[in-house]
XYZ file of C-alpha atoms in Angstrom:
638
model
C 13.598 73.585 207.383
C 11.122 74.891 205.262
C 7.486 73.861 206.213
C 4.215 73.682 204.407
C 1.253 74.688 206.589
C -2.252 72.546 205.782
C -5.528 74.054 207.395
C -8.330 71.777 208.014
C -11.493 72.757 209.196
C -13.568 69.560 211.047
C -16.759 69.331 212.143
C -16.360 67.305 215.313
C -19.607 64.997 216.735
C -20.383 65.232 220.173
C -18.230 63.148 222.282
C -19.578 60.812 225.186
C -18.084 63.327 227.907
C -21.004 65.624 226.926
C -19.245 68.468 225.210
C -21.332 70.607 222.612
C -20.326 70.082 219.107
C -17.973 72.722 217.912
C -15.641 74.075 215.514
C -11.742 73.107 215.458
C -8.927 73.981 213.462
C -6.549 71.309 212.797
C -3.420 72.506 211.763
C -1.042 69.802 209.807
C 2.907 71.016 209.431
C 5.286 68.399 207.742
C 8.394 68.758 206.208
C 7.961 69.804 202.715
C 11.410 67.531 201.581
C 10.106 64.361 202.765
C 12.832 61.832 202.252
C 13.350 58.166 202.620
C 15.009 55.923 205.452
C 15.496 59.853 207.073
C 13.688 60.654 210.542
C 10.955 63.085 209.647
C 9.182 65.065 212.381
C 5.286 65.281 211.260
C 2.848 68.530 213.802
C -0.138 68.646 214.200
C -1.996 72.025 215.999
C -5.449 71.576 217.177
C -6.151 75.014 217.679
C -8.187 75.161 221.166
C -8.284 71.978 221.123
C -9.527 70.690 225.036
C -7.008 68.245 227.029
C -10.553 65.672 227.188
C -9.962 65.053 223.748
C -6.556 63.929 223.188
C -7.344 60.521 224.299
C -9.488 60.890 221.047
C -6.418 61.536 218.547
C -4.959 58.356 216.844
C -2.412 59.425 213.931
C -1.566 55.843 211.674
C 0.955 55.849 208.774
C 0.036 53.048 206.568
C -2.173 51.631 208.663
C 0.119 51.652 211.539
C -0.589 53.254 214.802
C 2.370 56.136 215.744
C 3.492 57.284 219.130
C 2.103 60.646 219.669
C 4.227 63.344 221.894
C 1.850 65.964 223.146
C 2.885 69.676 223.566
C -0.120 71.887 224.657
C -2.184 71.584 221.729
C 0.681 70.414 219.627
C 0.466 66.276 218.678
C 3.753 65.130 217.247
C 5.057 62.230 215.695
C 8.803 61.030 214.073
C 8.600 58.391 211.439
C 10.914 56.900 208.696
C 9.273 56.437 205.460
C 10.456 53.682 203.014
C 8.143 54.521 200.811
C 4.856 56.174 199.670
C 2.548 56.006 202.543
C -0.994 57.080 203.869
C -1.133 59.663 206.902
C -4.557 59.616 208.775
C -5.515 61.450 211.888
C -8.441 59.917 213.676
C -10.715 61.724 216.098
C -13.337 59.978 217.779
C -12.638 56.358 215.899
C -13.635 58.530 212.428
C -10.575 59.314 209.847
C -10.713 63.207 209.727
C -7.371 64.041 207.493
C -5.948 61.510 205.172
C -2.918 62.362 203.357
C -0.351 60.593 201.415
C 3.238 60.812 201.674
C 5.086 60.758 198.579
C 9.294 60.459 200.035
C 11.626 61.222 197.884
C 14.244 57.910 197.776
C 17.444 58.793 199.501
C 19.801 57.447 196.397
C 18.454 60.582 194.856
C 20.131 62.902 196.610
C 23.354 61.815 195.295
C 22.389 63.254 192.135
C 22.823 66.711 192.277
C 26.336 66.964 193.132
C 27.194 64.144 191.158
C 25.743 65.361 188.303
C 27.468 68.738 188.754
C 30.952 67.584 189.087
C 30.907 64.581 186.216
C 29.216 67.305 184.041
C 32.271 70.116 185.316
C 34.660 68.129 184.502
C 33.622 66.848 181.190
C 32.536 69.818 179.545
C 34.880 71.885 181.359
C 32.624 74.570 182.036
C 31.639 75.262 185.814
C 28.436 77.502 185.679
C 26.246 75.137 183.392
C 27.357 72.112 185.377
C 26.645 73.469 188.648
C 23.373 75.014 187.671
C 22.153 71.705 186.114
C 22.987 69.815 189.223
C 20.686 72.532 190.876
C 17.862 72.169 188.781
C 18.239 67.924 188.548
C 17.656 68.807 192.805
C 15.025 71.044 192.192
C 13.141 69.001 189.522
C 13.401 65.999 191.902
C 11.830 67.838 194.982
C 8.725 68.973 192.843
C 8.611 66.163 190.942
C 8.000 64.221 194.638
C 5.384 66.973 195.708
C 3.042 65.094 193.012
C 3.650 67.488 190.080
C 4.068 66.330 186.392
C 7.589 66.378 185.179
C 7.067 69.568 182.917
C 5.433 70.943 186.093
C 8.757 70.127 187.976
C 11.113 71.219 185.750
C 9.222 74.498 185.082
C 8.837 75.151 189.063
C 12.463 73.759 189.263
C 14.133 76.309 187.112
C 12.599 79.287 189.220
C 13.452 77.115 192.697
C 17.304 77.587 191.859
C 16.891 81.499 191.616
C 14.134 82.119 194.504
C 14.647 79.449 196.838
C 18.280 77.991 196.747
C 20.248 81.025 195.115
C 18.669 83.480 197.579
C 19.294 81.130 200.707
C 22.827 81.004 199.978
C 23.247 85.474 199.836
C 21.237 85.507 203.088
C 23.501 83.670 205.014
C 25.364 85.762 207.047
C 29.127 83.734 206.778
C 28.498 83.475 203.057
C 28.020 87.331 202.665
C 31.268 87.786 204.910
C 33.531 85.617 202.192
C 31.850 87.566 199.532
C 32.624 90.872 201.159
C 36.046 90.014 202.303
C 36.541 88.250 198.562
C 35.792 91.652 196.851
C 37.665 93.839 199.010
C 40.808 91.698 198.740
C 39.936 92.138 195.078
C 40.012 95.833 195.001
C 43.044 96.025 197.224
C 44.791 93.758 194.780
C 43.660 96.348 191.889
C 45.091 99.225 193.898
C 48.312 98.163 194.821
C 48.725 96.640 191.090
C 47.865 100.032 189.683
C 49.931 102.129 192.133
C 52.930 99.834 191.714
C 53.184 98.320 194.627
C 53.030 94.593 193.000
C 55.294 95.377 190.621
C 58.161 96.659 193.661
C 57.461 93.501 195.269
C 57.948 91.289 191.807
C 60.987 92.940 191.849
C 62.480 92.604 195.349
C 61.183 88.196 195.139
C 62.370 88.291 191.644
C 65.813 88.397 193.015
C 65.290 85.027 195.035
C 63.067 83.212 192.586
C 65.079 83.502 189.871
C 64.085 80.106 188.376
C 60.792 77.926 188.357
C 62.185 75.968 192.113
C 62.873 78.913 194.286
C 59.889 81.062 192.814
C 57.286 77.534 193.457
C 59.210 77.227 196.486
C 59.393 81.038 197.974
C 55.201 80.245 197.130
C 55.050 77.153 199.371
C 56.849 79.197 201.712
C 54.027 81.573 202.336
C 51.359 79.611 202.228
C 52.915 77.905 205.943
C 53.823 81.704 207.294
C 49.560 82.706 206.297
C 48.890 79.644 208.416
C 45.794 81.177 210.528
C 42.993 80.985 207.899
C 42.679 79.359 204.855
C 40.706 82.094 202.827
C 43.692 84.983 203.657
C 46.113 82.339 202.356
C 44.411 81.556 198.899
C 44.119 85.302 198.313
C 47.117 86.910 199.474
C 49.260 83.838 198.258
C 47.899 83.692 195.086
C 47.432 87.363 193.973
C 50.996 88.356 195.497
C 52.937 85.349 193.547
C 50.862 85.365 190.288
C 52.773 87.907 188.431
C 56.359 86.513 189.799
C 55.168 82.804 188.433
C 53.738 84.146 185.316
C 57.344 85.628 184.429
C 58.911 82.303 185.348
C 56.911 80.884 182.656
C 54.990 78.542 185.876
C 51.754 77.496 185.024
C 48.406 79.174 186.772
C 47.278 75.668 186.736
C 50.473 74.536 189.629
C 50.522 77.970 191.092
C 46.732 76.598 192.103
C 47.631 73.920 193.386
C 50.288 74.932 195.541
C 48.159 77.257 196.760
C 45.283 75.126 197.492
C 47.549 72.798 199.127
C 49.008 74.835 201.300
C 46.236 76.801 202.623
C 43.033 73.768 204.009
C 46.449 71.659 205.329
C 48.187 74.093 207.290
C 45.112 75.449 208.551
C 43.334 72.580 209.524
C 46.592 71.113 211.778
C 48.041 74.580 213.167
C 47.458 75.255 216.738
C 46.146 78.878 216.157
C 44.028 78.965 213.119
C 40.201 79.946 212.126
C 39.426 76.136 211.910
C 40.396 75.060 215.752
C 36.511 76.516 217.016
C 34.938 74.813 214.854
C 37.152 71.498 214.853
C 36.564 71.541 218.578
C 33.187 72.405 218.450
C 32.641 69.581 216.700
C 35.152 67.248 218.494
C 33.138 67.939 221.592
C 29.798 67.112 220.266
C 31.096 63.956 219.800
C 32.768 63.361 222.829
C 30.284 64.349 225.453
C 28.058 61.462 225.956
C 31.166 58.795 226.413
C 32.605 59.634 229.736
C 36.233 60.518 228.416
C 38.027 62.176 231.145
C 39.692 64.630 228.060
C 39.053 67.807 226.884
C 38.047 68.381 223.063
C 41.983 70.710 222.977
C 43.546 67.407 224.480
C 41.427 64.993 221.881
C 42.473 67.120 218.832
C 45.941 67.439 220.184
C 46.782 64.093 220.545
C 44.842 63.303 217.354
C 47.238 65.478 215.131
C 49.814 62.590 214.904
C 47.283 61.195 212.634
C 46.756 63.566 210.333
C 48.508 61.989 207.509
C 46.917 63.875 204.310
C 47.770 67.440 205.519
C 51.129 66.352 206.150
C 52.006 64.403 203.492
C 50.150 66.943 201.252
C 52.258 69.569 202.464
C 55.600 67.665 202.176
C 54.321 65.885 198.556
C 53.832 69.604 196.957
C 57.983 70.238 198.431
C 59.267 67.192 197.020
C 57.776 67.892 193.668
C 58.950 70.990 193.539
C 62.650 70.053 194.320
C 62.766 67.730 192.226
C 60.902 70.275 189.598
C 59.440 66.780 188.052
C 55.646 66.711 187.679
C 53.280 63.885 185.852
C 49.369 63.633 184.641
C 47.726 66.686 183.511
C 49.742 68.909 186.109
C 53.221 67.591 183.417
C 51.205 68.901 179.682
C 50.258 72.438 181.486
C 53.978 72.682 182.764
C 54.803 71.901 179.800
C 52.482 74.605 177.724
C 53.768 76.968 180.243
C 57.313 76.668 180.057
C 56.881 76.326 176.045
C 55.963 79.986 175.779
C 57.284 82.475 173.537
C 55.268 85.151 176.096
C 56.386 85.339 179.466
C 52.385 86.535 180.064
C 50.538 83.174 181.010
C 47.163 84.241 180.446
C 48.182 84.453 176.477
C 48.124 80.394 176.712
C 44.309 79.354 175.954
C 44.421 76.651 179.006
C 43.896 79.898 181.016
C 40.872 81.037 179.289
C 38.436 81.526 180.430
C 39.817 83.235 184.164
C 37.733 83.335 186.958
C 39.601 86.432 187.813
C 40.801 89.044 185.252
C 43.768 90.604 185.022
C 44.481 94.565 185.859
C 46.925 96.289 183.208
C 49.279 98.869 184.995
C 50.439 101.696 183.004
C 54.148 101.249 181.951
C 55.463 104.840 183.477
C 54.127 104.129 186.999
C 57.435 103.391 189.539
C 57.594 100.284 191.473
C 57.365 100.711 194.903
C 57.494 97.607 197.015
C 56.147 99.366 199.895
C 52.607 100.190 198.038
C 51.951 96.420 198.396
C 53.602 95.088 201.247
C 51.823 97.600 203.828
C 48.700 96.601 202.654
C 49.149 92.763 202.549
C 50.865 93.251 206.232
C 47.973 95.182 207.648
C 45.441 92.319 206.010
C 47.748 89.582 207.952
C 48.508 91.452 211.328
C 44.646 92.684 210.902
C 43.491 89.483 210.838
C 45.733 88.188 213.874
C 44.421 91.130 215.848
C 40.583 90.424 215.164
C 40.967 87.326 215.830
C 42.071 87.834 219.588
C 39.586 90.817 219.730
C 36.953 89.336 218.796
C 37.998 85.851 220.891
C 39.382 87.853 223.591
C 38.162 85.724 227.361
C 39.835 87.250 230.377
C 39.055 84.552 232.478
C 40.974 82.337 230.154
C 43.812 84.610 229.424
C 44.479 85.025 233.165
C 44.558 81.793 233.976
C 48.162 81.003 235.016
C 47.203 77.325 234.509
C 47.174 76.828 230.698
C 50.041 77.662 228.603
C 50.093 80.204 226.635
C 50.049 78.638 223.473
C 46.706 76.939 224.747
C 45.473 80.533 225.580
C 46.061 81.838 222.004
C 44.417 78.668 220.776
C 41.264 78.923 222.512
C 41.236 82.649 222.177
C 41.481 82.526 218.252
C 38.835 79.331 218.124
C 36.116 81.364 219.999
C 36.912 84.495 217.856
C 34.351 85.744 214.913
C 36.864 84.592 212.074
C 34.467 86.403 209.303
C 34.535 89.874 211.137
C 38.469 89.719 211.214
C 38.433 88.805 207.841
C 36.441 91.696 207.196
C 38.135 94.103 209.024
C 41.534 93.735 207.783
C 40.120 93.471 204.251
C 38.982 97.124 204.538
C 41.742 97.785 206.677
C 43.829 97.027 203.624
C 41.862 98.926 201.097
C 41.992 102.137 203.061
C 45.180 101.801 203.411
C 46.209 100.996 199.454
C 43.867 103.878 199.076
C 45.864 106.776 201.669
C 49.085 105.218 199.423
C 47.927 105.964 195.972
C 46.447 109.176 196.508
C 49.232 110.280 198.945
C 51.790 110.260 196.525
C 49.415 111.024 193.590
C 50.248 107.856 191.535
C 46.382 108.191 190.843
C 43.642 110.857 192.124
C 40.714 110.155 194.563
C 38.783 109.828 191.303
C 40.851 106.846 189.482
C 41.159 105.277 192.501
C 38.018 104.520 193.111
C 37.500 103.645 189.909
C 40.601 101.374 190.178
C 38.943 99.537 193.579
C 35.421 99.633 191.579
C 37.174 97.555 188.598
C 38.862 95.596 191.417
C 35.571 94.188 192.706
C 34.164 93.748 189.011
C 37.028 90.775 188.496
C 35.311 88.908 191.285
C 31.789 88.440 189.753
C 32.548 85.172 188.430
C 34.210 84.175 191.153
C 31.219 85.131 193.044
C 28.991 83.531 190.791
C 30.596 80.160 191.587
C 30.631 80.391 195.075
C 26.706 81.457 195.223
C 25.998 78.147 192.742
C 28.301 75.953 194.949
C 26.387 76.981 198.109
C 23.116 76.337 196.503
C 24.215 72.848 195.554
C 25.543 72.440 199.211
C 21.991 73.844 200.515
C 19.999 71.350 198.641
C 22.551 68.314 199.688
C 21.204 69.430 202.903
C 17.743 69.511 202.491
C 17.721 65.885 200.522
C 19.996 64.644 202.991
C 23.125 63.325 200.762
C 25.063 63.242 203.631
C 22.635 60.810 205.239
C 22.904 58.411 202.684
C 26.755 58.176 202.736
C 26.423 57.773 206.396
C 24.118 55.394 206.212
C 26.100 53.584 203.946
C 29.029 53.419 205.885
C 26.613 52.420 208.761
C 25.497 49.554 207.198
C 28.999 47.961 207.111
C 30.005 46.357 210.160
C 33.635 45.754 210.937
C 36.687 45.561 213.276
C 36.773 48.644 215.489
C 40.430 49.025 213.741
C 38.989 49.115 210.120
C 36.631 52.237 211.227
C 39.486 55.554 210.934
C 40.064 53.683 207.271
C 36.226 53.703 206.655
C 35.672 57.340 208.425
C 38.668 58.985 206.203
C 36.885 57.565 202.968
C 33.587 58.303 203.828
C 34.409 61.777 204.991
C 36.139 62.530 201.739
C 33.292 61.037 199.645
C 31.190 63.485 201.805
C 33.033 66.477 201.344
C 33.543 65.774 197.410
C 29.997 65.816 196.912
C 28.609 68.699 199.553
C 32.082 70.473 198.765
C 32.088 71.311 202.440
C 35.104 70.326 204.630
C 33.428 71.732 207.872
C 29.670 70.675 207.038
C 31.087 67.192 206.947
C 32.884 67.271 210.182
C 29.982 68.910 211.611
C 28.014 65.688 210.420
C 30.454 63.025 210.359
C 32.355 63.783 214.260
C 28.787 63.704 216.573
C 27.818 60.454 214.441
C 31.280 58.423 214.394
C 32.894 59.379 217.255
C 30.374 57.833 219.883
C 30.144 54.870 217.492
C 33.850 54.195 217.414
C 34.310 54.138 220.767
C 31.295 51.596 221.833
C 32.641 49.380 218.373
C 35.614 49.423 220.406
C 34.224 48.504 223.669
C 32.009 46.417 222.342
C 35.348 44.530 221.095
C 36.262 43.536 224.173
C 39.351 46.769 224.168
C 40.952 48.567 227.100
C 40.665 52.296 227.427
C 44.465 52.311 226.491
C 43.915 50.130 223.439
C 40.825 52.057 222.263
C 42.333 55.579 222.622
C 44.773 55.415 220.023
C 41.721 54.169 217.653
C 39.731 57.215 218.729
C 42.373 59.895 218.016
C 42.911 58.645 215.052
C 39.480 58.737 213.691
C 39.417 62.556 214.924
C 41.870 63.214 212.866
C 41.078 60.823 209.355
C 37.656 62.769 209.813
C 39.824 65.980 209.739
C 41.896 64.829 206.829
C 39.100 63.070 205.031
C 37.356 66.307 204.556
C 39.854 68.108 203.148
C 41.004 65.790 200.734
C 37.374 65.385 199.820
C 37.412 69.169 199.332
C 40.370 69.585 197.555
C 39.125 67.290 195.182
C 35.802 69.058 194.902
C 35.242 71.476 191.846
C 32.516 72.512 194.178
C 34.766 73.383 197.303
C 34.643 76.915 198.153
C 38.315 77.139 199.052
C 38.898 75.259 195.852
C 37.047 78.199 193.892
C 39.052 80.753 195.922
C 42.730 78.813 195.111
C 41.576 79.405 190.869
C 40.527 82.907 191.853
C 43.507 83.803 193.177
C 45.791 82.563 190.585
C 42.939 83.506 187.558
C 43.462 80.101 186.951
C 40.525 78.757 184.697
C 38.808 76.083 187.589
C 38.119 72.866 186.136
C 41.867 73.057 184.387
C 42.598 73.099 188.513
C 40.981 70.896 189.353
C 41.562 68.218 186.665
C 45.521 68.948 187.543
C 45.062 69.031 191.225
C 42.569 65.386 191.211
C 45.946 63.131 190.628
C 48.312 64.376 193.425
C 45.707 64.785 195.631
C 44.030 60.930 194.759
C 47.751 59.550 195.160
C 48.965 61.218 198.478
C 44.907 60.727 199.624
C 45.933 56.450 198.703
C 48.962 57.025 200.667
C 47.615 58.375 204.055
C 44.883 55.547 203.897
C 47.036 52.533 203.287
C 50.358 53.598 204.329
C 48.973 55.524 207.262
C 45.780 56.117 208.664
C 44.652 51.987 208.396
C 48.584 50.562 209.872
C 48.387 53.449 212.172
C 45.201 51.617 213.188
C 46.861 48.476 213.969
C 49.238 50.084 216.610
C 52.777 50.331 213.978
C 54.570 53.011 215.095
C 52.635 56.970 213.682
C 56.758 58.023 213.084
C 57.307 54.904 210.927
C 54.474 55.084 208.966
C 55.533 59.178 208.378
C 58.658 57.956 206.740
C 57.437 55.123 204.886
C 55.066 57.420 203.351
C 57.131 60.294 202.702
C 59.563 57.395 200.525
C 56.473 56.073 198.794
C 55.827 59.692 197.454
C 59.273 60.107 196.458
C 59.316 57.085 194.222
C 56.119 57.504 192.836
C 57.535 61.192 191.724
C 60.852 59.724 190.584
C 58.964 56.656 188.809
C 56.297 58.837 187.364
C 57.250 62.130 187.085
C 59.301 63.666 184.257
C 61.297 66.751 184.877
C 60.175 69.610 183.190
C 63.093 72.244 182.963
């Protein structure tokens, strides 16, 4: 947290113990995002500062006498503000630092990214709305620090660039995605310009031959890239763009299939970048009750309850058997299939692309082989870093645990970002050796093939850096808080609380456009709570299990349907990216289907589910629902 650093000089009267009068430096450090109804952790260094004279120290907010926690010379107190108050620190009976404490209220931090998605997906224009969400944050925090509101919006503006922008490139992870992003652009480029997609259009063109088996054969392979959810956006949706573009499919559903194959299978496989982290998190949770489980066993058991990836996954099928299709996902269909041009980016609901295209010269040969290697080595790459990386020889030999379990843990303590990486390069080297090799292109147009490869991902870039920065200052004005504290505030019947986790962890992830921040926030804060609601409630252990599991896994599901509905997601960005889909047209198509199955998995499963009715029941009950709300509302489109 950033801090702001106050130096005080005092004159301090002799005391009664007979100590010489002297020269100390007090030393105040506070938060400098104070917010409301938030625990805030106020320092205070008296610099040589003798142990006789802490008995001296009073620190009152408001009048009010805090509890002071010594540390050396370090006097510390944790307060909630509810509004503008009056810091003192009194030495000796005399006030020697008065301050006052102007909290920002915690409503406010809603603003930001609400503001940035209502404005995203009225004007249909991503980069204004997310940097005016920035700079509403911004203009609040300075605005708070006592400045006038030209002041704040002045000091605002430059906070975006210096502060939040800059925050977001020095994060390690976020680098990685950009790095990895940009290389799986200029591999893309290279095997486009060498041929290589247009030998593997060829070879898939003979099995999607129509708008079902080419949406289909795309559903397909988002469930075989099942290990991380970034590979699957950008191998699925750069290797089946040009095959749905010539079945006259629309970039907008090629999105969405994409998107909602990728979070879904990756949050509910056993071996997938996401189990670390979702156990991570799990365990957080589960360490201060006493359950006599593991965080694998928890998430395990919980997976019977993860009704939104699974009826996602099964929704996108059904629609695309029964090629019908309704809302704004039906009119793009529609526009697509209604082409004269069997190039979809002619049609002006693709315009403007977050990704742009690469023209390959007409005389270069097809050669399947010029992609495939490349996109194999990126998969298998990424496999193989992942066990590298997460490689523990006490666990592998361990003829105890299976050796599915093995792979599990192996891949959830592995450095996801470095395998990323490492195939991604991998993969360029390789589409590199291939073009020059058989002198489709010399060393000189390659490189200026890759270079142009990594220019179509600036906007794509650009989103992702303003989506972090909007997720950064969420953090620092604590919107997560005040949706938990929300949800706090409501008391209920321990079986009402995976119903009230999903749609608070969905609210959460819509407006931080983080699926793992939330769990990271939601899982140590509900899970204890559920389970003393419960016992509190008078349940058994057996009773209250099957009410803990499933709140695991709502919390799971919540926060990816919270992020698929997020124009602010970054997997969201990455799913229009891939497909140079324009991003608000995705997500505008995407926010029905994902709304209905999200209704579906709450009422039909996750709340029942709650009540002890059957998990398999409830599966097929919702899986018929979904049918005849396609049949009912869907209209076929070819």
């Amino acid at each position: 947290m950033l801090r702001i650093k106050i130096i005080i000089i005092l004159m301090l009267t002799p005391v009664t113990i007979g100590l010489q009068a002297q020269n100390h430096t007090m030393e105040i450090i506070s938060p400098e995002i104070i917010v409301t109804s938030v625990d805030t952790e106020i320092k205070i260094n008296f610099h040589e500062f003798p142990d006789s004279l802490k008995k001296q120290v009073n620190v009152t907010i408001d009048g009010k006498l805090q509890v002071i926690c010594w540390d050396r010379n370090y006097a510390s107190i944790h307060t909630r503000l509810k509004d503008s108050s009056s810091l003192s620190v009194i030495i000796d009976g005399e006030i020697s630092y008065n301050e006052v404490l102007n909290p920002i209220p915690l409503w406010f931090s809603i603003l930001p990214p609400l503001i940035a998605i209502l404005m995203a997906l009225l004007t249909k224009e991503v980069f204004s709305s997310l940097f005016v969400g920035l700079m509403v944050g911004t203009t609040i925090i300075w605005r708070y620090k006592g400045f006038s509101i030209f002041m704040s919006l002045f000091k605002g503006l430059f906070s975006v660039v210096d502060t939040y922008a800059l925050s977001a490139l020095l994060d390690s992870d976020h680098l990685s995605i950009i790095i990895f992003s940009m290389l799986i652009g200029g591999m893309v480029a290279l095997i486009t310009l060498n041929g290589g997609m247009k030998g593997i259009v060829a070879i898939l063109a003979r099995y999607a031959q129509s708008r079902r088996s080419g949406q289909f054969i795309t559903w397909l392979m988002g469930l075989m890239i099942f290990f991380d959810d970034y590979a699957n956006t950008l191998v699925v949706g750069n290797t089946m763009r040009p095959i749905t573009d010539k079945l006259k499919i629309s970039r907008e559903k090629l999105a969405y299939i994409v998107d909602s194959t990728s979070a879904p299978i990756a949050s509910i496989a056993f071996i997938t970048t996401w189990i670390g982290a979702e156990l991570s998190y799990i365990s957080e949770g589960i360490n201060q009750l006493g359950i006599d489980k593991s965080a694998y066993q928890v998430f395990l058991s919980s997976l019977s309850y993860a009704f939104y990836p699974i009826f996602t996954l099964g929704f996108v099928l059904m629609l695309i058997i029964k090629k019908r299709d309704f809302g704004p996902m039906l009119k793009a269909e529609r526009k697509a299939g209604s082409r004269d041009s069997n190039l979809n980016i002619d049609h002006p609901s693709h315009k403007p692309q977050i990704m742009k295209e690469i023209e390959v010269d007409s005389h270069v040969q097809g050669r399947w082989y010029n992609a495939f290697i490349p996109v194999m080595i990126v998969v298998f790459g990424t496999i193989s870093g992942l066990i590298y990386t997460g490689y523990d020889a006490e666990v592998w030999h361990n003829n105890n645990i299976s050796l599915s379990t093995k792979l599990s843990v192996i891949v959830g303590n592995a450095d996801s970002f470095k395998a990323l990486i490492w195939s991604s390069l991998g993969g360029v080297l390789t589409a590199m050796l291939l073009t020059t090799a058989q002198r489709v292109m010399n060393l000189k147009e390659a490189i200026e093939g890759l270079v142009n490869g990594f220019k179509t991902m600036f906007n794509a870039v650009l989103i992702l850096i303003l989506a972090w920065s909007i997720a950064s200052i969420t953090d620092d004005m604590h919107t997560a808080s005040f949706i938990t504290e929300t949800m706090r505030s409501i008391q209920l019947s321990p079986y009402w609380i995976p119903g009230l986790a999903f749609v608070f962890s969905a609210l959460i992830a819509f407006s931080t456009g983080s699926s793992w921040g939330t769990m990271a926030i939601i899982y140590p804060l509900i899970l204890p709570a559920c389970w003393k609601i419960s016992m509190d409630a008078g349940l058994d252990i057996n009773s209250a299990l099957p009410i803990f599991y499933n709140v695991v896994s709502t919390v799971l599901a919540g926060s990816v349907l919270g992020d698929h509905c997020s124009p602010i997601s970054d997997t969201t960005i990455l799913s229009s990216l891939a497909s140079s889909c324009n991003h608000v047209a995705h997500v505008r198509t995407q926010l029905p289907y994902a709304l209905l199955v999200g209704a579906v998995s709450l009422f039909v499963g996750t709340i029942p589910g709650a009540f002890g009715i059957p998990v398999w029941i409830l599966i097929l009950v919702g899986f018929a629902l979904l049918y005849v709300a396609i049949n009912k509302f869907g209209k076929r489109v070819s």
